[in-house]
mmCIF file of C-alpha atoms in Angstrom:
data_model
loop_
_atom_site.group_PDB
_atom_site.id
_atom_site.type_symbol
_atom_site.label_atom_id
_atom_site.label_comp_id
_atom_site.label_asym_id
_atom_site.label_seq_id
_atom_site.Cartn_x
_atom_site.Cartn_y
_atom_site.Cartn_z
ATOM 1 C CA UNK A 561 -2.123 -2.737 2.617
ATOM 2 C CA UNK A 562 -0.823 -0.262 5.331
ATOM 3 C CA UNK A 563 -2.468 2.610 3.181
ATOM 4 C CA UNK A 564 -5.147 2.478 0.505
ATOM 5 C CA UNK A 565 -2.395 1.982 -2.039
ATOM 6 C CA UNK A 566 -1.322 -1.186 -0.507
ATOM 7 C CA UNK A 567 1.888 -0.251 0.534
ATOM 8 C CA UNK A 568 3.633 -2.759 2.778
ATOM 9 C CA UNK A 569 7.572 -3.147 3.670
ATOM 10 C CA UNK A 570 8.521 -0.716 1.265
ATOM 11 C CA UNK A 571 6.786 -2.632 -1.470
ATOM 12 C CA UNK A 572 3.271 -2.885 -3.020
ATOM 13 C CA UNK A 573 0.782 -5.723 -1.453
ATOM 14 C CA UNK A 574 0.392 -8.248 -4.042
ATOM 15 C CA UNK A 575 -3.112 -8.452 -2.987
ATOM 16 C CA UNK A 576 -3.774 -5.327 -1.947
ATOM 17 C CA UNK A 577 -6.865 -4.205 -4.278
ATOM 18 C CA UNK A 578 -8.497 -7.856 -3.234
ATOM 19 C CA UNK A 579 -11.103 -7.508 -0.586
ATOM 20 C CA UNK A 580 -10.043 -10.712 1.996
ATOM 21 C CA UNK A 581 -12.421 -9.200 4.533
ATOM 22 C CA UNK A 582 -15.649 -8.481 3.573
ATOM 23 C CA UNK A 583 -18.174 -8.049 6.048
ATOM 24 C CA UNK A 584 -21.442 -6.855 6.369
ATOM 25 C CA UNK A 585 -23.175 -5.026 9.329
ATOM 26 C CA UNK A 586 -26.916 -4.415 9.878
ATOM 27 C CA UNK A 587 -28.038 -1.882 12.829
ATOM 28 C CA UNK A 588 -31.214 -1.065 13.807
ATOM 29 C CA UNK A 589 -31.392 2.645 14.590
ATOM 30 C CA UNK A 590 -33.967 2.456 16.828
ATOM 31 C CA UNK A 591 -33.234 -0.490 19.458
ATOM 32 C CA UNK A 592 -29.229 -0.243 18.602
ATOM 33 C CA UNK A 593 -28.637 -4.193 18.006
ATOM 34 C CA UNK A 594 -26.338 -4.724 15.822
ATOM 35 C CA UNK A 595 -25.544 -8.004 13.549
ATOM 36 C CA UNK A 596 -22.266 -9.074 11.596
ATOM 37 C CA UNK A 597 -22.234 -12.080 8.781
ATOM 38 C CA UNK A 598 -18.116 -12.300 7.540
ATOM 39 C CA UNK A 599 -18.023 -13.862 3.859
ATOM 40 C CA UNK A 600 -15.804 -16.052 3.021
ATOM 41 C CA UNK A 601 -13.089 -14.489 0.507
ATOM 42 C CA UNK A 602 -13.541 -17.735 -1.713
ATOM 43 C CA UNK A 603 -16.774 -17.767 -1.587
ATOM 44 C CA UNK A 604 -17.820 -18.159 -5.264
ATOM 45 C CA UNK A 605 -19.167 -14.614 -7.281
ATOM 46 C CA UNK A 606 -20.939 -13.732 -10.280
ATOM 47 C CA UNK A 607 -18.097 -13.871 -13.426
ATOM 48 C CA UNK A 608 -15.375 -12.099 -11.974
ATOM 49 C CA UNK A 609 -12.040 -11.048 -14.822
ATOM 50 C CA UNK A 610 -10.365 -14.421 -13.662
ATOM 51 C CA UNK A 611 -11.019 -17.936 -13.885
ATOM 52 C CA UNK A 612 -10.992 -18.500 -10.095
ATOM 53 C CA UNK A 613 -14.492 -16.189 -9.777
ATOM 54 C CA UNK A 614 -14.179 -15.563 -6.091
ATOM 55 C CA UNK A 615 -15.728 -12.462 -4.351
ATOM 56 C CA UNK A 616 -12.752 -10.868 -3.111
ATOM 57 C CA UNK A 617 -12.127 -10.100 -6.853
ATOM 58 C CA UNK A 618 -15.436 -8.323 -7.299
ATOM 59 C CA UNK A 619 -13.913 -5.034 -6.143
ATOM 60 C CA UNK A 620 -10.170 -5.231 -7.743
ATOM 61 C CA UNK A 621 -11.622 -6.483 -11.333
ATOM 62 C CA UNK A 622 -13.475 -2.914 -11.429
ATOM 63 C CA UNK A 623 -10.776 -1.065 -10.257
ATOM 64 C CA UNK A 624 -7.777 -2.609 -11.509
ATOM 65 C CA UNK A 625 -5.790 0.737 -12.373
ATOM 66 C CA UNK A 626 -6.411 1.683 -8.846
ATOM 67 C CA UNK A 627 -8.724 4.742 -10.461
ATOM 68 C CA UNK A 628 -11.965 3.983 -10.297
ATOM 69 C CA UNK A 629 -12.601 2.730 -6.463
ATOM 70 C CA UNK A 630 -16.332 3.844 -6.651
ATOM 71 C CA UNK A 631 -16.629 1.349 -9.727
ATOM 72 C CA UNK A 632 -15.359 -1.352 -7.414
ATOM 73 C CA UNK A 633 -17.554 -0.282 -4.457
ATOM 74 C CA UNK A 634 -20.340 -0.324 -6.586
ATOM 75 C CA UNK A 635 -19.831 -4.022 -7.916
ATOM 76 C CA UNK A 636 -18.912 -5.382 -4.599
ATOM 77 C CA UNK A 637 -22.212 -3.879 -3.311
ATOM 78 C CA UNK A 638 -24.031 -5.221 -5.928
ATOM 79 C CA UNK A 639 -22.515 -8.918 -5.594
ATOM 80 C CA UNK A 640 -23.172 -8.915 -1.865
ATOM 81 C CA UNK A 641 -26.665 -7.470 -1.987
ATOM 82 C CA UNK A 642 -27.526 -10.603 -4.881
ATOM 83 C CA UNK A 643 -25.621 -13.054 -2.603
ATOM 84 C CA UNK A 644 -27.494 -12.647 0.679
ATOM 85 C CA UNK A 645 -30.946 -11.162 -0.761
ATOM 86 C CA UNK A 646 -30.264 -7.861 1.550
ATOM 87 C CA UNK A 647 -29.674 -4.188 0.159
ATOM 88 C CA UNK A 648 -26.479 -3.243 1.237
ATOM 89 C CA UNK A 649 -26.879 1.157 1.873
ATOM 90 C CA UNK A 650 -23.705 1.872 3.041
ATOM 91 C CA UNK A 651 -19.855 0.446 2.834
ATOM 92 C CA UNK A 652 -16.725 1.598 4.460
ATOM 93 C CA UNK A 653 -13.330 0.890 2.850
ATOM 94 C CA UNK A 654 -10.502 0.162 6.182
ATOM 95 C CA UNK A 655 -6.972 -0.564 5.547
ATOM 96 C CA UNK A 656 -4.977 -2.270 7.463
ATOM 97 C CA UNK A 657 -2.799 0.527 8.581
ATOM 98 C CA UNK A 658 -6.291 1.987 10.100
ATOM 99 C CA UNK A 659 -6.570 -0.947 12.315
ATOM 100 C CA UNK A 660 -3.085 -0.856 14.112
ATOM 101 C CA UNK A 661 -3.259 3.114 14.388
ATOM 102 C CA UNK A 662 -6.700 2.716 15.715
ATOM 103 C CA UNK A 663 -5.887 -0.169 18.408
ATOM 104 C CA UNK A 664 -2.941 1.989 19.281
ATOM 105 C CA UNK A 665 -4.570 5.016 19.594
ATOM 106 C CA UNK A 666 -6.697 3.118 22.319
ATOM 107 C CA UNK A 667 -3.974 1.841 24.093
ATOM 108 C CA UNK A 668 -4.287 -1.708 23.083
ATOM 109 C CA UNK A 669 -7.607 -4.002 22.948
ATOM 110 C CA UNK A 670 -8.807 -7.280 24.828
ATOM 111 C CA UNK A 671 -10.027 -10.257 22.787
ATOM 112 C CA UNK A 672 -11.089 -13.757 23.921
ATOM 113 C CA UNK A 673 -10.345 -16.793 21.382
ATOM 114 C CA UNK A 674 -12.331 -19.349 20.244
ATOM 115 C CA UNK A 675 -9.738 -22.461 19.215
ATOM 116 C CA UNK A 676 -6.276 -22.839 19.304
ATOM 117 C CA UNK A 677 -3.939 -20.407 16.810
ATOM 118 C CA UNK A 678 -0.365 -21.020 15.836
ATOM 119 C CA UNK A 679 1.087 -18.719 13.869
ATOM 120 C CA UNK A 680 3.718 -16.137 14.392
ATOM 121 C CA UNK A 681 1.469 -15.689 17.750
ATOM 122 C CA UNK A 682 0.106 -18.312 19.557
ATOM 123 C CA UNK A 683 -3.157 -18.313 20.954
ATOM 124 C CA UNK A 684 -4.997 -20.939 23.442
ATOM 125 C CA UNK A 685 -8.674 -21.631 22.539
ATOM 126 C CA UNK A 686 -10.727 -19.158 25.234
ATOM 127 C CA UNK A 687 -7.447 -17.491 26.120
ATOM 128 C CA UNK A 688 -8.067 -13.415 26.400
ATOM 129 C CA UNK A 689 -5.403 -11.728 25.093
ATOM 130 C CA UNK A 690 -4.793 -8.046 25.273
ATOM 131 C CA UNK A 691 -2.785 -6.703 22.344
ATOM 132 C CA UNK A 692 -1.627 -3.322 20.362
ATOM 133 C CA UNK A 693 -2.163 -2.511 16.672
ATOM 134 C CA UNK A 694 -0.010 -4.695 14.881
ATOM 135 C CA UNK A 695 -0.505 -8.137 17.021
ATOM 136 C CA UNK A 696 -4.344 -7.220 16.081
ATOM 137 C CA UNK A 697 -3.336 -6.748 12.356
ATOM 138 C CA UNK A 698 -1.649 -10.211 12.980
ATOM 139 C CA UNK A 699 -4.977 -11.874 14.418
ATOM 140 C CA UNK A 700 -7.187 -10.127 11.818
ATOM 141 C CA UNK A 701 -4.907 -12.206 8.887
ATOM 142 C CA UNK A 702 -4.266 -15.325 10.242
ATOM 143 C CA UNK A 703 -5.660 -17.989 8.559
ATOM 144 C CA UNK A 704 -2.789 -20.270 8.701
ATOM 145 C CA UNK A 705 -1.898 -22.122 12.437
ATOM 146 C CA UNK A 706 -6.091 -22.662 12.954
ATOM 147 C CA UNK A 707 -8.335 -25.203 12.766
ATOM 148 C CA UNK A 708 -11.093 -23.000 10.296
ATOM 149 C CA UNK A 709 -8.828 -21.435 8.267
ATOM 150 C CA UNK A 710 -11.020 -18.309 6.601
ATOM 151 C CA UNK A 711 -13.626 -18.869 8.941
ATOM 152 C CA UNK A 712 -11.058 -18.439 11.849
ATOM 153 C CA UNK A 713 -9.774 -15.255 10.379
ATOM 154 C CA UNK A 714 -13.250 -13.857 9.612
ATOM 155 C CA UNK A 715 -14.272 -14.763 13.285
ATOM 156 C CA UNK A 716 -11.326 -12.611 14.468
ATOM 157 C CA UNK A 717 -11.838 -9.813 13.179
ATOM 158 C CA UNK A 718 -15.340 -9.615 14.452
ATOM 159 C CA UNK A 719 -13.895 -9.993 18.022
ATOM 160 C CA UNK A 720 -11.337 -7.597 16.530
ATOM 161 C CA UNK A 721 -14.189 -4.971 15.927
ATOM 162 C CA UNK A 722 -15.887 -5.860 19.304
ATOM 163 C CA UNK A 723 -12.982 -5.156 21.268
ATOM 164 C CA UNK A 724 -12.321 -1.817 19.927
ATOM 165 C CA UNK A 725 -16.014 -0.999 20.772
ATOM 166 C CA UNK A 726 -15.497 -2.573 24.024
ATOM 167 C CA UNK A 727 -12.441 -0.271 24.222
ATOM 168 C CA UNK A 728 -14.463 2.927 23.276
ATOM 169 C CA UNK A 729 -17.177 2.630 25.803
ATOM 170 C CA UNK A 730 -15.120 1.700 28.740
ATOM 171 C CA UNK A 731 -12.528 4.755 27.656
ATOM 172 C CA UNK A 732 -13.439 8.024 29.162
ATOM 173 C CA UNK A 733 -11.671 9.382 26.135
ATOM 174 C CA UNK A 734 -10.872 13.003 26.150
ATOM 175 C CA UNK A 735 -10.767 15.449 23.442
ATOM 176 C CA UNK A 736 -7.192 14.597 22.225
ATOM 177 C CA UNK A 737 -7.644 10.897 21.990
ATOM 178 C CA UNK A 738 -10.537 11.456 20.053
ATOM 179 C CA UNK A 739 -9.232 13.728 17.933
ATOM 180 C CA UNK A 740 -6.408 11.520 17.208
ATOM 181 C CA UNK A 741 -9.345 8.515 16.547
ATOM 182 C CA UNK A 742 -11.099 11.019 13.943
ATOM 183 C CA UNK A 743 -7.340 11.899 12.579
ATOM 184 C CA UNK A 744 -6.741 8.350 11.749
ATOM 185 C CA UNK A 745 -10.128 7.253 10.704
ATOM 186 C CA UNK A 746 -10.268 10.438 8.254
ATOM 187 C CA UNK A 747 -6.942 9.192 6.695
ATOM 188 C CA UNK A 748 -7.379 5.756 5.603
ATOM 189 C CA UNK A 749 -11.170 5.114 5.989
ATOM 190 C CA UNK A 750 -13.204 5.705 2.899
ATOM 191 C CA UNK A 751 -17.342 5.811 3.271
ATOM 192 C CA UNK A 752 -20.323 6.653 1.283
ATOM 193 C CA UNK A 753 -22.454 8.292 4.749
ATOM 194 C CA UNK A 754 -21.860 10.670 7.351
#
């Protein structure tokens, strides 16, 4: 959702404690390189609460009441890290309402797409597009209108993510923009690190 109560229009998300997005991001500290690997939100889990057993339950079916998010964070953590054979350290919780406050706060964002997209934006296959928050929010859900469907989405929202570092390091961003950056990331963005 726009918050981490999964408020949206005035109503509650009907999703909004299921993790859609899961991704998972390895740095090196000392050369810099980064890595991202997007899994699927159908990808089949461990026994999840429901009969469908798909990983972007993990979280929500240990945190159902909405009360116990470290529960959640723990289980997803623990899911992922059996999946890929990896110990997953760190997580970071983002809303959605993060994202558009985020791409706005930069002024907008450039990303180049892979295949064609037609959905309530249309996109041309290597098309770069330059876009504020909520057309990003947009591209970082769309999984209907492609070709890939998940994958699509998944592969978005890394160029999502690339484009607001893209963004950063271009910016010469002064002390109120990134104050207003640290505002909006302290607000909706939950992590276990400094």
């Amino acid at each position: 959702g726009y918050n981490m109560e999964g408020e949206e229009d005035g109503g509650t998300h009907d999703g909004a404690q299921l993790t859609d997005s899961i991704m998972v991001i390895s740095l090196d500290q000392e050369t810099g390189d980064t890595a991202m690997l997007s899994l699927p939100r159908d990808l089949k889990a461990s026994p999840t609460c429901t009969a469908t057993g798909k990983i972007n339950e993990v979280y929500w079916c240990n945190n159902m009441e909405g009360d116990n998010e470290q529960a959640g964070v723990d289980a997803l953590m623990a899911e992922v890290s059996d999946i890929l054979d990896i110990d997953i350290q760190y997580y970071a919780h983002v809303n959605w309402g993060s994202l558009v406050q985020i791409v706005d706060a930069l002024g907008g964002i450039t990303v180049t797409v892979d295949e064609d997209i037609d959905d309530y934006y249309r996109y041309e296959a290597g098309g770069t597009y330059t876009m504020g928050g909520e057309e990003a929010l947009w591209l970082a859900r769309i999984r209907h209108g492609t070709a890939h469907g998940d994958f699509t989405r998944s592969a978005s929202q890394q160029k999502i993510l690339i484009g607001i570092k893209d963004k950063i390091l271009a910016s010469q961003l002064g002390i109120p923009e990134l104050l207003n950056l640290f505002d909006t990331l302290s607000n909706n963005l939950k992590v276990n690190f400094s």
